[in-house]
Amino acid sequence: MHYTLNQLQVFLKVAQTQSVTKTAEALHLTQPAISIQLKNFQDQFDIPLTEVVGRKIYITEFGKEIAKAAEEIINQVNAINQKTLQYKGQLAGRLKITIVSTAKYVMPYFLSDFLKRNPGIELLMDVTNKLRVIDSLADNEVDFSMVSILPDKLQLEHIDLLPNKLFLVGSAKASFDESRPLSEQLDELNWIYREKGSGTRQMMEAFVEQNHWAIAKKLELTSNEAVKQAVIAGLGFSIMPLIGIKNELNNGDLKIYLIEGLPQSTMWQLVWMKGKNHSPVTAAFLDYIKKEAQSIIQQKFEWYLKY
């Protein structure tokens, strides 16, 4: 056996994602490079690690055992690397974060300089839905999460970072009866919602209820990106976070329609379980956020603060 650490990492990620495409994206490699590494790794075993049915990769029972062993080996290698860095006096370890999908436009800016200053830290960040974020906190799977609406049932501590401003958004070419105010026509238009459980959906439903609108035409989509593309295509209007539509506003694909009661704001918050014991890495990150957050906001979100 002459498999490499890189081959172990590739196979483990393939086993986790069951996709060459997703593995390539996660490891910042090309799909052909992943396929070559996967083949070279498989060639060292007489028993199949994977099988392809249709266009989907499935991990065999033997492959699952190898993936489990690969994860243990990689964890041990990471532990050795971290101990080496710690011996040199450098901060080392893992930082685990879950964020709701729209927070992908926010959180990286609060991580970038911290990770550059501390190259020994490995970031594991899961961009997922609100329910999964809450579960990861409740199960103590992560160090921090980023949400815009705090869950009711968890005892959390938090730091406010950036307002989450939500506007009524439609295609720049949207058509409606211009002889009447748009606010009088909203219950007659197509509305595009996020899926149930989304913080944006929660706010949008509350706003519709406050205005006693009986929405007749409704489309439900499962990501902010899908909603954005549907609005651009002219399928309807939506209440959307400003943070994710900067480019589309600038190039004229989308337009903000001003009506009474909007924009509304929630708050992007870094949250963690109350009483959590912080590792040296998480304590350092928390200290960094407390000291640098306002500077980051002023430097990276100047355009956003103008709205």
PDB file of C-alpha atoms in Angstrom:
ATOM      1  CA  MET A   1       0.000   0.000   0.000  1.00  0.00           C
ATOM      2  CA  HIS A   2       1.375   3.388  -1.012  1.00  0.00           C
ATOM      3  CA  TYR A   3      -1.610   5.719  -0.631  1.00  0.00           C
ATOM      4  CA  THR A   4      -0.929   9.347   0.207  1.00  0.00           C
ATOM      5  CA  LEU A   5      -2.478  11.691   2.721  1.00  0.00           C
ATOM      6  CA  ASN A   6      -3.938  13.653  -0.178  1.00  0.00           C
ATOM      7  CA  GLN A   7      -5.648  10.508  -1.496  1.00  0.00           C
ATOM      8  CA  LEU A   8      -7.112   9.833   1.939  1.00  0.00           C
ATOM      9  CA  GLN A   9      -8.460  13.384   2.113  1.00  0.00           C
ATOM     10  CA  VAL A  10      -9.992  13.133  -1.361  1.00  0.00           C
ATOM     11  CA  PHE A  11     -11.625   9.772  -0.684  1.00  0.00           C
ATOM     12  CA  LEU A  12     -12.986  10.910   2.684  1.00  0.00           C
ATOM     13  CA  LYS A  13     -14.552  13.987   1.110  1.00  0.00           C
ATOM     14  CA  VAL A  14     -16.041  11.882  -1.718  1.00  0.00           C
ATOM     15  CA  ALA A  15     -17.492   9.530   0.907  1.00  0.00           C
ATOM     16  CA  GLN A  16     -18.992  12.495   2.779  1.00  0.00           C
ATOM     17  CA  THR A  17     -20.457  14.265  -0.268  1.00  0.00           C
ATOM     18  CA  GLN A  18     -21.016  11.280  -2.592  1.00  0.00           C
ATOM     19  CA  SER A  19     -20.129  13.646  -5.395  1.00  0.00           C
ATOM     20  CA  VAL A  20     -16.961  14.325  -7.383  1.00  0.00           C
ATOM     21  CA  THR A  21     -18.264  17.803  -8.219  1.00  0.00           C
ATOM     22  CA  LYS A  22     -18.902  18.768  -4.580  1.00  0.00           C
ATOM     23  CA  THR A  23     -15.570  17.279  -3.542  1.00  0.00           C
ATOM     24  CA  ALA A  24     -13.764  19.342  -6.179  1.00  0.00           C
ATOM     25  CA  GLU A  25     -15.517  22.498  -4.947  1.00  0.00           C
ATOM     26  CA  ALA A  26     -14.759  21.743  -1.285  1.00  0.00           C
ATOM     27  CA  LEU A  27     -11.066  20.994  -1.904  1.00  0.00           C
ATOM     28  CA  HIS A  28     -10.597  23.711  -4.551  1.00  0.00           C
ATOM     29  CA  LEU A  29      -9.462  21.192  -7.176  1.00  0.00           C
ATOM     30  CA  THR A  30     -10.691  20.309 -10.658  1.00  0.00           C
ATOM     31  CA  GLN A  31     -13.049  17.392 -11.194  1.00  0.00           C
ATOM     32  CA  PRO A  32     -10.460  15.510 -13.337  1.00  0.00           C
ATOM     33  CA  ALA A  33      -7.914  15.881 -10.518  1.00  0.00           C
ATOM     34  CA  ILE A  34     -10.382  14.376  -8.039  1.00  0.00           C
ATOM     35  CA  SER A  35     -11.196  11.509 -10.413  1.00  0.00           C
ATOM     36  CA  ILE A  36      -7.486  10.700 -10.898  1.00  0.00           C
ATOM     37  CA  GLN A  37      -6.806  10.698  -7.154  1.00  0.00           C
ATOM     38  CA  LEU A  38      -9.876   8.533  -6.553  1.00  0.00           C
ATOM     39  CA  LYS A  39      -8.767   6.028  -9.219  1.00  0.00           C
ATOM     40  CA  ASN A  40      -5.202   5.878  -7.898  1.00  0.00           C
ATOM     41  CA  PHE A  41      -6.531   5.226  -4.411  1.00  0.00           C
ATOM     42  CA  GLN A  42      -8.961   2.532  -5.624  1.00  0.00           C
ATOM     43  CA  ASP A  43      -6.189   0.776  -7.581  1.00  0.00           C
ATOM     44  CA  GLN A  44      -4.534  -0.127  -4.274  1.00  0.00           C
ATOM     45  CA  PHE A  45      -7.518  -2.223  -3.168  1.00  0.00           C
ATOM     46  CA  ASP A  46      -8.928  -5.433  -4.645  1.00  0.00           C
ATOM     47  CA  ILE A  47     -12.368  -4.630  -3.217  1.00  0.00           C
ATOM     48  CA  PRO A  48     -14.450  -1.763  -4.689  1.00  0.00           C
ATOM     49  CA  LEU A  49     -14.667   1.368  -2.562  1.00  0.00           C
ATOM     50  CA  THR A  50     -17.432   2.964  -4.628  1.00  0.00           C
ATOM     51  CA  GLU A  51     -20.045   2.049  -7.189  1.00  0.00           C
ATOM     52  CA  VAL A  52     -21.766   4.271  -9.714  1.00  0.00           C
ATOM     53  CA  VAL A  53     -25.506   3.866 -10.296  1.00  0.00           C
ATOM     54  CA  GLY A  54     -26.779   6.200 -12.984  1.00  0.00           C
ATOM     55  CA  ARG A  55     -24.649   9.286 -12.392  1.00  0.00           C
ATOM     56  CA  LYS A  56     -24.486   9.022  -8.603  1.00  0.00           C
ATOM     57  CA  ILE A  57     -21.573   7.646  -6.593  1.00  0.00           C
ATOM     58  CA  TYR A  58     -22.395   5.279  -3.736  1.00  0.00           C
ATOM     59  CA  ILE A  59     -19.880   4.166  -1.113  1.00  0.00           C
ATOM     60  CA  THR A  60     -19.679   0.401  -0.604  1.00  0.00           C
ATOM     61  CA  GLU A  61     -19.660  -1.121   2.890  1.00  0.00           C
ATOM     62  CA  PHE A  62     -15.927  -1.702   2.516  1.00  0.00           C
ATOM     63  CA  GLY A  63     -15.533   1.887   1.330  1.00  0.00           C
ATOM     64  CA  LYS A  64     -17.340   3.155   4.441  1.00  0.00           C
ATOM     65  CA  GLU A  65     -14.870   1.285   6.640  1.00  0.00           C
ATOM     66  CA  ILE A  66     -11.938   2.769   4.723  1.00  0.00           C
ATOM     67  CA  ALA A  67     -13.482   6.259   4.955  1.00  0.00           C
ATOM     68  CA  LYS A  68     -13.806   5.854   8.730  1.00  0.00           C
ATOM     69  CA  ALA A  69     -10.144   4.802   8.975  1.00  0.00           C
ATOM     70  CA  ALA A  70      -9.122   7.682   6.689  1.00  0.00           C
ATOM     71  CA  GLU A  71     -10.885  10.169   8.949  1.00  0.00           C
ATOM     72  CA  GLU A  72      -9.071   8.800  12.005  1.00  0.00           C
ATOM     73  CA  ILE A  73      -5.708   9.048  10.226  1.00  0.00           C
ATOM     74  CA  ILE A  74      -6.379  12.611   9.058  1.00  0.00           C
ATOM     75  CA  ASN A  75      -7.464  13.629  12.566  1.00  0.00           C
ATOM     76  CA  GLN A  76      -4.240  12.213  13.981  1.00  0.00           C
ATOM     77  CA  VAL A  77      -2.174  14.076  11.384  1.00  0.00           C
ATOM     78  CA  ASN A  78      -4.029  17.294  12.221  1.00  0.00           C
ATOM     79  CA  ALA A  79      -3.357  16.711  15.913  1.00  0.00           C
ATOM     80  CA  ILE A  80       0.375  16.292  15.201  1.00  0.00           C
ATOM     81  CA  ASN A  81       0.420  19.498  13.146  1.00  0.00           C
ATOM     82  CA  GLN A  82      -1.431  21.396  15.854  1.00  0.00           C
ATOM     83  CA  LYS A  83       0.930  20.198  18.579  1.00  0.00           C
ATOM     84  CA  THR A  84       3.901  21.254  16.461  1.00  0.00           C
ATOM     85  CA  LEU A  85       2.487  24.743  15.980  1.00  0.00           C
ATOM     86  CA  GLN A  86       1.572  25.016  19.648  1.00  0.00           C
ATOM     87  CA  TYR A  87       5.124  24.049  20.579  1.00  0.00           C
ATOM     88  CA  LYS A  88       6.295  26.933  18.413  1.00  0.00           C
ATOM     89  CA  GLY A  89       3.937  29.255  20.274  1.00  0.00           C
ATOM     90  CA  GLN A  90       1.388  29.574  17.459  1.00  0.00           C
ATOM     91  CA  LEU A  91      -2.371  29.272  17.862  1.00  0.00           C
ATOM     92  CA  ALA A  92      -3.578  25.997  16.352  1.00  0.00           C
ATOM     93  CA  GLY A  93      -6.768  23.955  16.283  1.00  0.00           C
ATOM     94  CA  ARG A  94     -10.192  23.833  14.652  1.00  0.00           C
ATOM     95  CA  LEU A  95     -12.853  26.504  14.513  1.00  0.00           C
ATOM     96  CA  LYS A  96     -16.287  25.036  13.797  1.00  0.00           C
ATOM     97  CA  ILE A  97     -19.084  27.350  12.654  1.00  0.00           C
ATOM     98  CA  THR A  98     -22.548  26.892  11.177  1.00  0.00           C
ATOM     99  CA  ILE A  99     -24.302  29.756   9.429  1.00  0.00           C
ATOM    100  CA  VAL A 100     -27.658  30.264   7.744  1.00  0.00           C
ATOM    101  CA  SER A 101     -27.450  30.541   3.971  1.00  0.00           C
ATOM    102  CA  THR A 102     -27.706  34.329   3.660  1.00  0.00           C
ATOM    103  CA  ALA A 103     -24.928  34.761   6.227  1.00  0.00           C
ATOM    104  CA  LYS A 104     -22.440  33.507   3.631  1.00  0.00           C
ATOM    105  CA  TYR A 105     -22.377  37.137   2.418  1.00  0.00           C
ATOM    106  CA  VAL A 106     -21.374  38.321   5.911  1.00  0.00           C
ATOM    107  CA  MET A 107     -19.416  35.786   7.935  1.00  0.00           C
ATOM    108  CA  PRO A 108     -16.323  35.423   5.681  1.00  0.00           C
ATOM    109  CA  TYR A 109     -15.423  39.078   6.262  1.00  0.00           C
ATOM    110  CA  PHE A 110     -15.280  38.476  10.013  1.00  0.00           C
ATOM    111  CA  LEU A 111     -13.008  35.457   9.514  1.00  0.00           C
ATOM    112  CA  SER A 112     -10.561  36.523   6.828  1.00  0.00           C
ATOM    113  CA  ASP A 113      -7.972  38.550   8.766  1.00  0.00           C
ATOM    114  CA  PHE A 114      -8.234  36.307  11.836  1.00  0.00           C
ATOM    115  CA  LEU A 115      -7.308  33.238   9.790  1.00  0.00           C
ATOM    116  CA  LYS A 116      -4.508  35.105   8.027  1.00  0.00           C
ATOM    117  CA  ARG A 117      -3.031  36.038  11.397  1.00  0.00           C
ATOM    118  CA  ASN A 118      -3.367  32.453  12.632  1.00  0.00           C
ATOM    119  CA  PRO A 119      -2.509  30.066   9.770  1.00  0.00           C
ATOM    120  CA  GLY A 120      -2.484  27.101  12.136  1.00  0.00           C
ATOM    121  CA  ILE A 121      -6.258  27.284  12.573  1.00  0.00           C
ATOM    122  CA  GLU A 122      -8.439  24.999  10.462  1.00  0.00           C
ATOM    123  CA  LEU A 123     -11.881  26.421   9.655  1.00  0.00           C
ATOM    124  CA  LEU A 124     -14.867  24.099   9.305  1.00  0.00           C
ATOM    125  CA  MET A 125     -17.881  26.177   8.241  1.00  0.00           C
ATOM    126  CA  ASP A 126     -21.227  24.666   7.266  1.00  0.00           C
ATOM    127  CA  VAL A 127     -23.621  26.870   5.279  1.00  0.00           C
ATOM    128  CA  THR A 128     -27.044  25.371   5.852  1.00  0.00           C
ATOM    129  CA  ASN A 129     -30.659  26.088   6.808  1.00  0.00           C
ATOM    130  CA  LYS A 130     -31.827  27.626  10.059  1.00  0.00           C
ATOM    131  CA  LEU A 131     -33.114  24.361  11.547  1.00  0.00           C
ATOM    132  CA  ARG A 132     -29.776  22.645  11.000  1.00  0.00           C
ATOM    133  CA  VAL A 133     -27.951  25.623  12.532  1.00  0.00           C
ATOM    134  CA  ILE A 134     -30.118  25.426  15.653  1.00  0.00           C
ATOM    135  CA  ASP A 135     -29.608  21.655  15.913  1.00  0.00           C
ATOM    136  CA  SER A 136     -25.824  22.047  15.621  1.00  0.00           C
ATOM    137  CA  LEU A 137     -25.872  24.521  18.514  1.00  0.00           C
ATOM    138  CA  ALA A 138     -28.189  22.416  20.672  1.00  0.00           C
ATOM    139  CA  ASP A 139     -26.057  19.299  20.118  1.00  0.00           C
ATOM    140  CA  ASN A 140     -22.825  21.211  20.871  1.00  0.00           C
ATOM    141  CA  GLU A 141     -21.391  20.253  17.471  1.00  0.00           C
ATOM    142  CA  VAL A 142     -20.013  23.726  16.758  1.00  0.00           C
ATOM    143  CA  ASP A 143     -18.223  26.573  18.466  1.00  0.00           C
ATOM    144  CA  PHE A 144     -20.290  29.405  16.988  1.00  0.00           C
ATOM    145  CA  SER A 145     -23.186  30.050  14.642  1.00  0.00           C
ATOM    146  CA  MET A 146     -24.465  33.080  12.787  1.00  0.00           C
ATOM    147  CA  VAL A 147     -28.203  33.773  12.695  1.00  0.00           C
ATOM    148  CA  SER A 148     -30.407  36.820  12.195  1.00  0.00           C
ATOM    149  CA  ILE A 149     -33.223  35.698  14.521  1.00  0.00           C
ATOM    150  CA  LEU A 150     -32.369  34.097  17.853  1.00  0.00           C
ATOM    151  CA  PRO A 151     -34.059  30.727  18.497  1.00  0.00           C
ATOM    152  CA  ASP A 152     -36.442  30.798  21.459  1.00  0.00           C
ATOM    153  CA  LYS A 153     -35.594  27.540  23.222  1.00  0.00           C
ATOM    154  CA  LEU A 154     -31.810  27.742  23.544  1.00  0.00           C
ATOM    155  CA  GLN A 155     -29.798  29.494  26.233  1.00  0.00           C
ATOM    156  CA  LEU A 156     -27.394  31.511  24.098  1.00  0.00           C
ATOM    157  CA  GLU A 157     -24.864  34.287  24.365  1.00  0.00           C
ATOM    158  CA  HIS A 158     -24.375  36.560  21.379  1.00  0.00           C
ATOM    159  CA  ILE A 159     -22.619  39.526  19.833  1.00  0.00           C
ATOM    160  CA  ASP A 160     -24.513  41.817  17.455  1.00  0.00           C
ATOM    161  CA  LEU A 161     -22.593  42.321  14.232  1.00  0.00           C
ATOM    162  CA  LEU A 162     -24.536  43.849  11.343  1.00  0.00           C
ATOM    163  CA  PRO A 163     -28.170  44.826  10.691  1.00  0.00           C
ATOM    164  CA  ASN A 164     -29.957  42.443   8.335  1.00  0.00           C
ATOM    165  CA  LYS A 165     -32.000  44.835   6.178  1.00  0.00           C
ATOM    166  CA  LEU A 166     -34.895  43.399   4.186  1.00  0.00           C
ATOM    167  CA  PHE A 167     -36.512  45.221   1.270  1.00  0.00           C
ATOM    168  CA  LEU A 168     -39.299  44.540  -1.190  1.00  0.00           C
ATOM    169  CA  VAL A 169     -37.498  43.462  -4.349  1.00  0.00           C
ATOM    170  CA  GLY A 170     -38.678  42.795  -7.877  1.00  0.00           C
ATOM    171  CA  SER A 171     -37.293  42.576 -11.358  1.00  0.00           C
ATOM    172  CA  ALA A 172     -36.238  45.932 -12.749  1.00  0.00           C
ATOM    173  CA  LYS A 173     -38.645  45.138 -15.606  1.00  0.00           C
ATOM    174  CA  ALA A 174     -41.570  44.153 -13.378  1.00  0.00           C
ATOM    175  CA  SER A 175     -44.961  45.327 -14.615  1.00  0.00           C
ATOM    176  CA  PHE A 176     -47.958  46.378 -12.550  1.00  0.00           C
ATOM    177  CA  ASP A 177     -50.799  48.887 -12.720  1.00  0.00           C
ATOM    178  CA  GLU A 178     -48.968  52.202 -12.542  1.00  0.00           C
ATOM    179  CA  SER A 179     -52.218  54.111 -12.070  1.00  0.00           C
ATOM    180  CA  ARG A 180     -52.439  52.777  -8.508  1.00  0.00           C
ATOM    181  CA  PRO A 181     -49.831  52.758  -5.719  1.00  0.00           C
ATOM    182  CA  LEU A 182     -47.870  49.545  -5.630  1.00  0.00           C
ATOM    183  CA  SER A 183     -48.755  49.106  -1.940  1.00  0.00           C
ATOM    184  CA  GLU A 184     -52.417  48.672  -2.951  1.00  0.00           C
ATOM    185  CA  GLN A 185     -51.570  45.897  -5.394  1.00  0.00           C
ATOM    186  CA  LEU A 186     -49.261  43.675  -3.382  1.00  0.00           C
ATOM    187  CA  ASP A 187     -51.899  41.096  -2.501  1.00  0.00           C
ATOM    188  CA  GLU A 188     -52.650  40.742  -6.222  1.00  0.00           C
ATOM    189  CA  LEU A 189     -49.047  40.027  -7.258  1.00  0.00           C
ATOM    190  CA  ASN A 190     -47.024  36.834  -7.284  1.00  0.00           C
ATOM    191  CA  TRP A 191     -45.036  36.453  -4.052  1.00  0.00           C
ATOM    192  CA  ILE A 192     -41.930  34.318  -3.774  1.00  0.00           C
ATOM    193  CA  TYR A 193     -41.211  32.841  -0.345  1.00  0.00           C
ATOM    194  CA  ARG A 194     -38.307  30.993   1.233  1.00  0.00           C
ATOM    195  CA  GLU A 195     -39.019  27.563   2.712  1.00  0.00           C
ATOM    196  CA  LYS A 196     -40.702  27.145   6.109  1.00  0.00           C
ATOM    197  CA  GLY A 197     -38.246  27.557   8.964  1.00  0.00           C
ATOM    198  CA  SER A 198     -36.236  30.260   7.190  1.00  0.00           C
ATOM    199  CA  GLY A 199     -35.701  33.461   9.157  1.00  0.00           C
ATOM    200  CA  THR A 200     -36.494  35.504   6.041  1.00  0.00           C
ATOM    201  CA  ARG A 201     -39.717  33.530   5.587  1.00  0.00           C
ATOM    202  CA  GLN A 202     -40.627  34.149   9.230  1.00  0.00           C
ATOM    203  CA  MET A 203     -40.184  37.909   8.864  1.00  0.00           C
ATOM    204  CA  MET A 204     -41.985  38.002   5.527  1.00  0.00           C
ATOM    205  CA  GLU A 205     -45.031  36.139   6.864  1.00  0.00           C
ATOM    206  CA  ALA A 206     -45.218  38.474   9.863  1.00  0.00           C
ATOM    207  CA  PHE A 207     -45.134  41.521   7.583  1.00  0.00           C
ATOM    208  CA  VAL A 208     -47.866  40.125   5.308  1.00  0.00           C
ATOM    209  CA  GLU A 209     -50.011  39.315   8.343  1.00  0.00           C
ATOM    210  CA  GLN A 210     -49.527  42.805   9.805  1.00  0.00           C
ATOM    211  CA  ASN A 211     -50.865  44.296   6.581  1.00  0.00           C
ATOM    212  CA  HIS A 212     -53.805  41.846   6.403  1.00  0.00           C
ATOM    213  CA  TRP A 213     -52.944  40.821   2.861  1.00  0.00           C
ATOM    214  CA  ALA A 214     -54.589  37.724   1.441  1.00  0.00           C
ATOM    215  CA  ILE A 215     -51.824  36.512  -0.873  1.00  0.00           C
ATOM    216  CA  ALA A 216     -53.418  34.594  -3.741  1.00  0.00           C
ATOM    217  CA  LYS A 217     -50.319  33.646  -5.747  1.00  0.00           C
ATOM    218  CA  LYS A 218     -47.351  32.185  -3.940  1.00  0.00           C
ATOM    219  CA  LEU A 219     -44.174  30.367  -4.952  1.00  0.00           C
ATOM    220  CA  GLU A 220     -41.929  28.652  -2.383  1.00  0.00           C
ATOM    221  CA  LEU A 221     -38.204  28.057  -2.981  1.00  0.00           C
ATOM    222  CA  THR A 222     -35.520  26.549  -0.769  1.00  0.00           C
ATOM    223  CA  SER A 223     -32.620  28.995  -1.024  1.00  0.00           C
ATOM    224  CA  ASN A 224     -32.023  32.713  -1.198  1.00  0.00           C
ATOM    225  CA  GLU A 225     -30.191  32.239  -4.496  1.00  0.00           C
ATOM    226  CA  ALA A 226     -33.199  30.436  -6.005  1.00  0.00           C
ATOM    227  CA  VAL A 227     -35.511  33.232  -4.855  1.00  0.00           C
ATOM    228  CA  LYS A 228     -33.175  35.820  -6.355  1.00  0.00           C
ATOM    229  CA  GLN A 229     -33.064  34.104  -9.735  1.00  0.00           C
ATOM    230  CA  ALA A 230     -36.848  33.694  -9.770  1.00  0.00           C
ATOM    231  CA  VAL A 231     -37.336  37.400  -9.036  1.00  0.00           C
ATOM    232  CA  ILE A 232     -34.851  38.365 -11.761  1.00  0.00           C
ATOM    233  CA  ALA A 233     -36.765  36.143 -14.190  1.00  0.00           C
ATOM    234  CA  GLY A 234     -39.937  38.088 -13.431  1.00  0.00           C
ATOM    235  CA  LEU A 235     -41.784  35.327 -11.571  1.00  0.00           C
ATOM    236  CA  GLY A 236     -42.800  37.662  -8.779  1.00  0.00           C
ATOM    237  CA  PHE A 237     -41.791  39.885  -5.859  1.00  0.00           C
ATOM    238  CA  SER A 238     -40.121  38.965  -2.608  1.00  0.00           C
ATOM    239  CA  ILE A 239     -38.867  40.521   0.610  1.00  0.00           C
ATOM    240  CA  MET A 240     -35.140  39.857   0.488  1.00  0.00           C
ATOM    241  CA  PRO A 241     -32.017  40.599   2.533  1.00  0.00           C
ATOM    242  CA  LEU A 242     -30.125  43.490   0.966  1.00  0.00           C
ATOM    243  CA  ILE A 243     -26.777  41.841   1.725  1.00  0.00           C
ATOM    244  CA  GLY A 244     -27.205  39.216  -0.998  1.00  0.00           C
ATOM    245  CA  ILE A 245     -28.289  41.383  -3.930  1.00  0.00           C
ATOM    246  CA  LYS A 246     -25.581  44.031  -4.266  1.00  0.00           C
ATOM    247  CA  ASN A 247     -24.401  42.972  -7.735  1.00  0.00           C
ATOM    248  CA  GLU A 248     -27.930  42.509  -9.086  1.00  0.00           C
ATOM    249  CA  LEU A 249     -28.918  46.005  -7.949  1.00  0.00           C
ATOM    250  CA  ASN A 250     -25.776  47.490  -9.493  1.00  0.00           C
ATOM    251  CA  ASN A 251     -26.251  45.808 -12.876  1.00  0.00           C
ATOM    252  CA  GLY A 252     -29.971  46.568 -13.035  1.00  0.00           C
ATOM    253  CA  ASP A 253     -31.349  43.025 -12.776  1.00  0.00           C
ATOM    254  CA  LEU A 254     -33.205  43.827  -9.560  1.00  0.00           C
ATOM    255  CA  LYS A 255     -34.920  46.885  -8.159  1.00  0.00           C
ATOM    256  CA  ILE A 256     -35.924  47.884  -4.631  1.00  0.00           C
ATOM    257  CA  TYR A 257     -39.553  49.007  -4.439  1.00  0.00           C
ATOM    258  CA  LEU A 258     -40.170  51.337  -1.527  1.00  0.00           C
ATOM    259  CA  ILE A 259     -43.396  50.822   0.410  1.00  0.00           C
ATOM    260  CA  GLU A 260     -44.547  51.769   3.903  1.00  0.00           C
ATOM    261  CA  GLY A 261     -43.171  49.459   6.589  1.00  0.00           C
ATOM    262  CA  LEU A 262     -40.060  48.428   4.671  1.00  0.00           C
ATOM    263  CA  PRO A 263     -37.187  48.033   5.021  1.00  0.00           C
ATOM    264  CA  GLN A 264     -37.354  45.982   8.184  1.00  0.00           C
ATOM    265  CA  SER A 265     -34.277  44.914  10.059  1.00  0.00           C
ATOM    266  CA  THR A 266     -33.190  41.990  12.141  1.00  0.00           C
ATOM    267  CA  MET A 267     -29.590  41.622  13.325  1.00  0.00           C
ATOM    268  CA  TRP A 268     -26.815  39.293  12.231  1.00  0.00           C
ATOM    269  CA  GLN A 269     -25.481  37.792  15.448  1.00  0.00           C
ATOM    270  CA  LEU A 270     -22.578  35.552  16.348  1.00  0.00           C
ATOM    271  CA  VAL A 271     -24.046  33.102  18.879  1.00  0.00           C
ATOM    272  CA  TRP A 272     -22.812  30.291  21.120  1.00  0.00           C
ATOM    273  CA  MET A 273     -24.277  28.174  23.895  1.00  0.00           C
ATOM    274  CA  LYS A 274     -24.361  29.845  27.306  1.00  0.00           C
ATOM    275  CA  GLY A 275     -21.703  28.428  29.618  1.00  0.00           C
ATOM    276  CA  LYS A 276     -19.681  26.912  26.783  1.00  0.00           C
ATOM    277  CA  ASN A 277     -16.055  26.182  27.636  1.00  0.00           C
ATOM    278  CA  HIS A 278     -13.983  27.959  24.999  1.00  0.00           C
ATOM    279  CA  SER A 279     -10.803  26.442  23.619  1.00  0.00           C
ATOM    280  CA  PRO A 280      -7.770  28.713  23.068  1.00  0.00           C
ATOM    281  CA  VAL A 281      -8.822  29.014  19.405  1.00  0.00           C
ATOM    282  CA  THR A 282     -12.461  29.944  20.080  1.00  0.00           C
ATOM    283  CA  ALA A 283     -11.485  32.295  22.919  1.00  0.00           C
ATOM    284  CA  ALA A 284      -9.037  34.050  20.588  1.00  0.00           C
ATOM    285  CA  PHE A 285     -11.676  34.384  17.870  1.00  0.00           C
ATOM    286  CA  LEU A 286     -14.203  35.795  20.320  1.00  0.00           C
ATOM    287  CA  ASP A 287     -11.658  38.329  21.542  1.00  0.00           C
ATOM    288  CA  TYR A 288     -10.844  39.245  17.925  1.00  0.00           C
ATOM    289  CA  ILE A 289     -14.529  39.825  17.103  1.00  0.00           C
ATOM    290  CA  LYS A 290     -15.061  42.009  20.155  1.00  0.00           C
ATOM    291  CA  LYS A 291     -12.079  44.184  19.230  1.00  0.00           C
ATOM    292  CA  GLU A 292     -12.338  44.287  15.444  1.00  0.00           C
ATOM    293  CA  ALA A 293     -16.028  43.965  14.527  1.00  0.00           C
ATOM    294  CA  GLN A 294     -16.760  47.659  14.158  1.00  0.00           C
ATOM    295  CA  SER A 295     -13.645  48.251  12.087  1.00  0.00           C
ATOM    296  CA  ILE A 296     -14.578  45.351   9.783  1.00  0.00           C
ATOM    297  CA  ILE A 297     -18.098  46.702   9.358  1.00  0.00           C
ATOM    298  CA  GLN A 298     -16.843  50.169   8.436  1.00  0.00           C
ATOM    299  CA  GLN A 299     -14.281  48.844   5.964  1.00  0.00           C
ATOM    300  CA  LYS A 300     -16.133  45.966   4.319  1.00  0.00           C
ATOM    301  CA  PHE A 301     -19.765  47.063   4.421  1.00  0.00           C
ATOM    302  CA  GLU A 302     -19.567  50.764   3.582  1.00  0.00           C
ATOM    303  CA  TRP A 303     -21.953  50.332   0.625  1.00  0.00           C
ATOM    304  CA  TYR A 304     -24.428  48.471   2.808  1.00  0.00           C
ATOM    305  CA  LEU A 305     -24.541  51.065   5.572  1.00  0.00           C
ATOM    306  CA  LYS A 306     -25.687  53.723   3.075  1.00  0.00           C
ATOM    307  CA  TYR A 307     -29.100  52.086   2.591  1.00  0.00           C
TER     308      TYR A 307
END
